[in-house]
Amino acid sequence: MTSQQRNLVRRSFTYIAPEHAAVAQLFYDKLFEIAPDLRHMFKHDMDMQRAKVMQMLASLVSSLDDTAHFDHTSHELGKRHVGYGVSNPQYKLVGQALIWALQEACPTIMTPAVTEAWAAAYTKIAEAAIEGAANTHKEP
């Protein structure tokens, strides 16, 4: 992920954040559409879940230039998701749903360059989360 892409993600998030409710609703709607088998993982209040996903996204966006914080947050995210039964291939589905939701909720903001930047950011998040999940299984 380039510094220009990090800047695009941060700047675009200032427009995306006010649309957090729509983004989160669209995200989960799309995720359950493309991967209905994931619905069983969400046993709690979906309003709370939608808020949590947007809070996590905000935290990760704000730490894009702070590698240590970003990696720690992403690794912990991956470790938590092991307990929910998330598998590595499911991260790709989540990324597809996220990018689609951002494009739907904020079509004027999500230019091709911004969309590419978000895809790069999500890839960075997913790779670090998968790494964190893998470290969960290692013996001390």
Short mmCIF file of C-alpha atoms in Angstrom, two decimals:
data_model
loop_
_atom_site.label_atom_id
_atom_site.label_comp_id
_atom_site.label_asym_id
_atom_site.label_seq_id
_atom_site.Cartn_x
_atom_site.Cartn_y
_atom_site.Cartn_z
CA MET A 1 0.00 0.00 0.00
CA THR A 2 1.49 3.32 -1.06
CA SER A 3 1.51 6.53 0.95
CA GLN A 4 -0.80 8.04 -1.67
CA GLN A 5 -3.25 5.18 -1.15
CA ARG A 6 -3.10 5.65 2.63
CA ASN A 7 -3.88 9.34 2.13
CA LEU A 8 -6.80 8.52 -0.17
CA VAL A 9 -8.25 6.11 2.36
CA ARG A 10 -7.89 8.58 5.24
CA ARG A 11 -9.35 11.49 3.26
CA SER A 12 -12.22 9.45 1.86
CA PHE A 13 -13.05 8.13 5.32
CA THR A 14 -13.95 11.66 6.42
CA TYR A 15 -16.82 11.42 3.91
CA ILE A 16 -17.56 7.76 4.58
CA ALA A 17 -17.73 8.05 8.37
CA PRO A 18 -20.93 10.14 8.40
CA GLU A 19 -22.51 7.38 6.29
CA HIS A 20 -21.42 4.69 8.77
CA ALA A 21 -24.94 3.34 9.39
CA ALA A 22 -25.63 2.90 5.67
CA VAL A 23 -22.19 1.45 5.00
CA ALA A 24 -22.54 -1.09 7.80
CA GLN A 25 -26.08 -2.08 6.79
CA LEU A 26 -25.07 -2.50 3.16
CA PHE A 27 -21.94 -4.39 4.18
CA TYR A 28 -23.76 -7.03 6.19
CA ASP A 29 -26.60 -7.28 3.67
CA LYS A 30 -24.06 -7.97 0.92
CA LEU A 31 -21.97 -10.32 3.06
CA PHE A 32 -25.00 -12.46 3.88
CA GLU A 33 -26.06 -12.37 0.23
CA ILE A 34 -22.72 -13.65 -1.09
CA ALA A 35 -22.00 -15.92 1.88
CA PRO A 36 -25.26 -16.90 3.59
CA ASP A 37 -23.40 -19.59 5.54
CA LEU A 38 -21.72 -16.82 7.57
CA ARG A 39 -24.98 -15.56 9.06
CA HIS A 40 -24.82 -18.13 11.88
CA MET A 41 -21.65 -16.47 13.20
CA PHE A 42 -23.62 -13.37 14.15
CA LYS A 43 -25.68 -14.33 17.15
CA HIS A 44 -25.73 -10.92 18.84
CA ASP A 45 -27.54 -7.67 18.19
CA MET A 46 -26.76 -6.65 14.61
CA ASP A 47 -27.07 -2.94 15.41
CA MET A 48 -24.25 -3.36 17.90
CA GLN A 49 -22.29 -5.46 15.40
CA ARG A 50 -22.65 -2.82 12.69
CA ALA A 51 -21.38 -0.17 15.11
CA LYS A 52 -18.44 -2.36 16.11
CA VAL A 53 -17.35 -3.00 12.53
CA MET A 54 -17.37 0.70 11.75
CA GLN A 55 -15.47 1.53 14.95
CA MET A 56 -12.84 -1.05 14.04
CA LEU A 57 -12.60 0.32 10.53
CA ALA A 58 -12.15 3.86 11.90
CA SER A 59 -9.41 2.65 14.24
CA LEU A 60 -7.57 0.88 11.44
CA VAL A 61 -7.87 3.83 9.07
CA SER A 62 -6.50 6.19 11.70
CA SER A 63 -3.51 3.92 12.31
CA LEU A 64 -2.50 3.33 8.69
CA ASP A 65 0.76 5.26 9.22
CA ASP A 66 1.46 3.76 12.64
CA THR A 67 2.66 0.30 11.63
CA ALA A 68 3.02 -1.02 15.18
CA HIS A 69 -0.50 0.04 16.20
CA PHE A 70 -2.00 -1.08 12.89
CA ASP A 71 -0.34 -4.50 13.07
CA HIS A 72 -1.28 -4.99 16.71
CA THR A 73 -4.92 -4.03 16.09
CA SER A 74 -5.14 -6.23 12.99
CA HIS A 75 -3.45 -9.18 14.70
CA GLU A 76 -5.84 -8.94 17.64
CA LEU A 77 -8.76 -8.76 15.21
CA GLY A 78 -7.58 -11.97 13.57
CA LYS A 79 -7.09 -13.70 16.92
CA ARG A 80 -10.63 -12.81 18.02
CA HIS A 81 -12.07 -14.06 14.76
CA VAL A 82 -10.48 -17.49 15.22
CA GLY A 83 -12.90 -17.97 18.11
CA TYR A 84 -15.83 -17.08 15.86
CA GLY A 85 -14.82 -19.75 13.37
CA VAL A 86 -13.61 -17.43 10.61
CA SER A 87 -11.45 -19.13 7.98
CA ASN A 88 -8.85 -17.42 5.79
CA PRO A 89 -10.90 -17.61 2.55
CA GLN A 90 -13.76 -15.76 4.25
CA TYR A 91 -11.64 -12.62 4.50
CA LYS A 92 -11.90 -12.27 0.72
CA LEU A 93 -15.70 -12.34 0.93
CA VAL A 94 -15.65 -9.71 3.65
CA GLY A 95 -13.44 -7.53 1.46
CA GLN A 96 -15.81 -7.88 -1.48
CA ALA A 97 -18.77 -6.92 0.69
CA LEU A 98 -16.92 -3.95 2.21
CA ILE A 99 -15.79 -2.46 -1.09
CA TRP A 100 -19.28 -2.94 -2.57
CA ALA A 101 -20.88 -1.27 0.48
CA LEU A 102 -18.51 1.70 0.27
CA GLN A 103 -19.27 2.11 -3.43
CA GLU A 104 -23.02 1.89 -2.85
CA ALA A 105 -23.13 4.23 0.15
CA CYS A 106 -20.65 6.80 -1.20
CA PRO A 107 -20.62 6.54 -5.00
CA THR A 108 -19.22 10.03 -5.62
CA ILE A 109 -16.32 9.46 -3.21
CA MET A 110 -15.41 5.99 -4.44
CA THR A 111 -13.57 6.92 -7.62
CA PRO A 112 -11.46 4.19 -9.23
CA ALA A 113 -8.35 5.44 -7.43
CA VAL A 114 -10.11 5.57 -4.05
CA THR A 115 -11.63 2.14 -4.63
CA GLU A 116 -8.19 0.75 -5.45
CA ALA A 117 -6.79 2.38 -2.31
CA TRP A 118 -9.53 0.83 -0.17
CA ALA A 119 -8.90 -2.55 -1.75
CA ALA A 120 -5.21 -2.21 -0.88
CA ALA A 121 -6.07 -1.14 2.67
CA TYR A 122 -8.43 -4.06 3.14
CA THR A 123 -5.80 -6.46 1.78
CA LYS A 124 -3.35 -5.08 4.34
CA ILE A 125 -5.91 -5.52 7.13
CA ALA A 126 -6.83 -9.05 6.05
CA GLU A 127 -3.21 -10.18 5.70
CA ALA A 128 -2.35 -8.89 9.17
CA ALA A 129 -5.51 -10.42 10.67
CA ILE A 130 -4.72 -13.77 9.07
CA GLU A 131 -1.19 -13.53 10.46
CA GLY A 132 -2.61 -12.80 13.90
CA ALA A 133 -4.98 -15.75 13.59
CA ALA A 134 -2.12 -18.03 12.58
CA ASN A 135 -0.12 -16.95 15.64
CA THR A 136 -3.08 -17.88 17.84
CA HIS A 137 -2.52 -21.52 16.99
CA LYS A 138 1.20 -21.57 17.78
CA GLU A 139 2.37 -23.13 21.00
CA PRO A 140 4.38 -20.84 23.31
#
